mmCIF file of C-alpha atoms in Angstrom:
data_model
loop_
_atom_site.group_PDB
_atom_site.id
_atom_site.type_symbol
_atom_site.label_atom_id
_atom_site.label_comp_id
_atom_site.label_asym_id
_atom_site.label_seq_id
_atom_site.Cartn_x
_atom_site.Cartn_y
_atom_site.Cartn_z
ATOM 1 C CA UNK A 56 83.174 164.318 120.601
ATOM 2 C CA UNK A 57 83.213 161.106 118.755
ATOM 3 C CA UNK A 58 80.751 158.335 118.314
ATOM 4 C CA UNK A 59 81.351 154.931 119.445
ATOM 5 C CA UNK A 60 79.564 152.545 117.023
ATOM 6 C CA UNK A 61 79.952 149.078 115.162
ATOM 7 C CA UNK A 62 81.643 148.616 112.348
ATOM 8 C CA UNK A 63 80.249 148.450 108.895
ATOM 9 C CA UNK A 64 80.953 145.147 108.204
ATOM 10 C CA UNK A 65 79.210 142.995 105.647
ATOM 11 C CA UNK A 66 76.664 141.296 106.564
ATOM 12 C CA UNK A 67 75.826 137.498 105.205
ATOM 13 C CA UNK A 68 72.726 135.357 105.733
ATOM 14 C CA UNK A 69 75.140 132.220 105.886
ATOM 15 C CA UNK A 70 75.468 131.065 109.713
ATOM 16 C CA UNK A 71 78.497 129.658 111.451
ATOM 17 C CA UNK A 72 77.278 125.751 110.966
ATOM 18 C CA UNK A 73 76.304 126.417 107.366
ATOM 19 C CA UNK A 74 80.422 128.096 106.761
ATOM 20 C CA UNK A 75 81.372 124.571 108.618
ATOM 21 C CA UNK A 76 79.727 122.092 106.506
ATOM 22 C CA UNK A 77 80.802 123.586 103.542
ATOM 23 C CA UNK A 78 84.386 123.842 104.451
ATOM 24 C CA UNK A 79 84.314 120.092 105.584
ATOM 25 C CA UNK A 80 82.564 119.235 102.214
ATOM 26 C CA UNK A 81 86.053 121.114 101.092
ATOM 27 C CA UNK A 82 88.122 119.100 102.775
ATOM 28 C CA UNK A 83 86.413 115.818 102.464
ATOM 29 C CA UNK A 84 88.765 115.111 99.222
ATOM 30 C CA UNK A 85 92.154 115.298 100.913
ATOM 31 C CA UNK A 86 90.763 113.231 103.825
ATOM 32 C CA UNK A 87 89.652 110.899 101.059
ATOM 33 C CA UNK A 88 93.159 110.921 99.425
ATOM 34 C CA UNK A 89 94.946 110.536 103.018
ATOM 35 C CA UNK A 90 93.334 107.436 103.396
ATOM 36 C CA UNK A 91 93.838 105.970 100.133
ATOM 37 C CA UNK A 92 97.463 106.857 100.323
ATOM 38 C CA UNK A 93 98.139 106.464 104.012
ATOM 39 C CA UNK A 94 95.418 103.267 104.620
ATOM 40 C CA UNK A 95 93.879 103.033 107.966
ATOM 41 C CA UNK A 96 96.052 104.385 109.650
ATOM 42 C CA UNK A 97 95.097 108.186 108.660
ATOM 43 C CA UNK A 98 91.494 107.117 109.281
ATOM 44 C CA UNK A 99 92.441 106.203 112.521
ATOM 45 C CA UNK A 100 94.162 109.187 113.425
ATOM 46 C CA UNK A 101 91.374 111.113 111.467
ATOM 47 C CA UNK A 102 88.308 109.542 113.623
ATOM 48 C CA UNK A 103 90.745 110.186 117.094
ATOM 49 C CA UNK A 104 91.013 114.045 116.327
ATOM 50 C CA UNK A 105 87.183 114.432 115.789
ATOM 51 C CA UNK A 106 86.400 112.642 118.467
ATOM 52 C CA UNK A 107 89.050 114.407 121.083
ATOM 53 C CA UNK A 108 87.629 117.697 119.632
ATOM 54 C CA UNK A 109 84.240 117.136 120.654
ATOM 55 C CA UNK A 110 85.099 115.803 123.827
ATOM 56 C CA UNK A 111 87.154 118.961 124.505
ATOM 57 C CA UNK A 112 84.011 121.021 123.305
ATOM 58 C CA UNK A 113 81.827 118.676 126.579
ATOM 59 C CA UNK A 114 84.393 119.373 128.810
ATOM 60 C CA UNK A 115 85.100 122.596 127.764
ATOM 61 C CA UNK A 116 81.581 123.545 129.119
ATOM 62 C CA UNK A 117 81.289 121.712 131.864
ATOM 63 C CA UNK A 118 84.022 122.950 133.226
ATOM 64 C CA UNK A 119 83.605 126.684 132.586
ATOM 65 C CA UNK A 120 80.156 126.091 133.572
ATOM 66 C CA UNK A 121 78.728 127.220 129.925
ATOM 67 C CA UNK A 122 75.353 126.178 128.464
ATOM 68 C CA UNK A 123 75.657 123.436 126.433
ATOM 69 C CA UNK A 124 75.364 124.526 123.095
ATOM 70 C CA UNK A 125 74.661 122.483 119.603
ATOM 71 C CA UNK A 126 77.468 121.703 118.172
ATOM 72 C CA UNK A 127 78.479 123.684 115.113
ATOM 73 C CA UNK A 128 80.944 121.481 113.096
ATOM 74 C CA UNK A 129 83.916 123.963 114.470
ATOM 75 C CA UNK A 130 85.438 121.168 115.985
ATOM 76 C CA UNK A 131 85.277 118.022 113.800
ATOM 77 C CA UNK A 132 87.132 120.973 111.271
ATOM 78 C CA UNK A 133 89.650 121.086 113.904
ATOM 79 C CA UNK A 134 90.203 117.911 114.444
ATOM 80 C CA UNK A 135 90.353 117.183 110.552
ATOM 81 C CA UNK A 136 92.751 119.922 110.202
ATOM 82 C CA UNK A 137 94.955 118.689 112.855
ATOM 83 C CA UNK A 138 94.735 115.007 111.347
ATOM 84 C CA UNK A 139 95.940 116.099 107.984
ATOM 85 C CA UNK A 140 99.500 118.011 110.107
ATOM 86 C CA UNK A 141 100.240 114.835 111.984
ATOM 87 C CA UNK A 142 101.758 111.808 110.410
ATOM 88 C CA UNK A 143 99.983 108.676 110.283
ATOM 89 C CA UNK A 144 102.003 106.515 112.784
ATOM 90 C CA UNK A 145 101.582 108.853 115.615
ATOM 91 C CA UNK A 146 100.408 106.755 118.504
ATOM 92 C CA UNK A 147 97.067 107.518 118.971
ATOM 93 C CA UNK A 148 96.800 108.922 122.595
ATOM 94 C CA UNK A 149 99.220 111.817 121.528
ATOM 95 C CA UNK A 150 96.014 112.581 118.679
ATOM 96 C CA UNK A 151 93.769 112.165 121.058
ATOM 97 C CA UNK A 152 95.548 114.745 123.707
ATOM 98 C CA UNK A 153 96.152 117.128 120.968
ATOM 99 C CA UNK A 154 92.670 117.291 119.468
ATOM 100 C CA UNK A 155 91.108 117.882 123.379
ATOM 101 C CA UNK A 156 93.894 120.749 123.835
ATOM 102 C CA UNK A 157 93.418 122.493 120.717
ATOM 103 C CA UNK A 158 89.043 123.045 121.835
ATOM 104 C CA UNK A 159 89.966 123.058 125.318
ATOM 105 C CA UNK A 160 92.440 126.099 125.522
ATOM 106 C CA UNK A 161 91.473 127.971 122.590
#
């Protein structure tokens, strides 16, 4: 009979905020380029994302009835990843929805 037992995966000393931070340090450049080339309006849509994303994050928990946990970065590189696929002109509420979705159901 077989053995059930984890996997031998690697293991790293590097937590899930720490992997955050350094991938929005990553992506700081092209959100620094967006809004030279785009002007405001990427910061705009930029700042809504975040923001939705954290809000989906409360809600997320209050709803599921979850401890509130620290926050981990996870979503502001979520919402900057979903910034940099929309165009800059998108009206703002559809940002806004789209950022809360993307925590909310995944």
């Amino acid at each position: 009979m077989t053995e059930i037992r984890c996997s031998p995966h690697i293991h790293s000393s590097e937590t899930t905020t720490r992997i955050m931070w350094s991938v929005l340090i990553a992506l700081l450049p092209a959100a620094i380029g967006s809004i030279y080339f785009f002007g405001s309006d990427a910061l705009k849509v930029i700042l809504v994302c975040i923001l939705s994303c954290y809000i989906g994050e409360v809600v997320s928990h209050l709803v599921f009835h979850r401890r509130l946990k620290p926050f981990d970065g996870s979503e502001a590189v979520t919402g900057l990843l979903l910034a940099f696929v929309l165009p800059p002109s998108i009206p703002l509420w559809m940002a806004g929805i789209g950022g809360f979705l993307a925590i909310f159901l995944v």
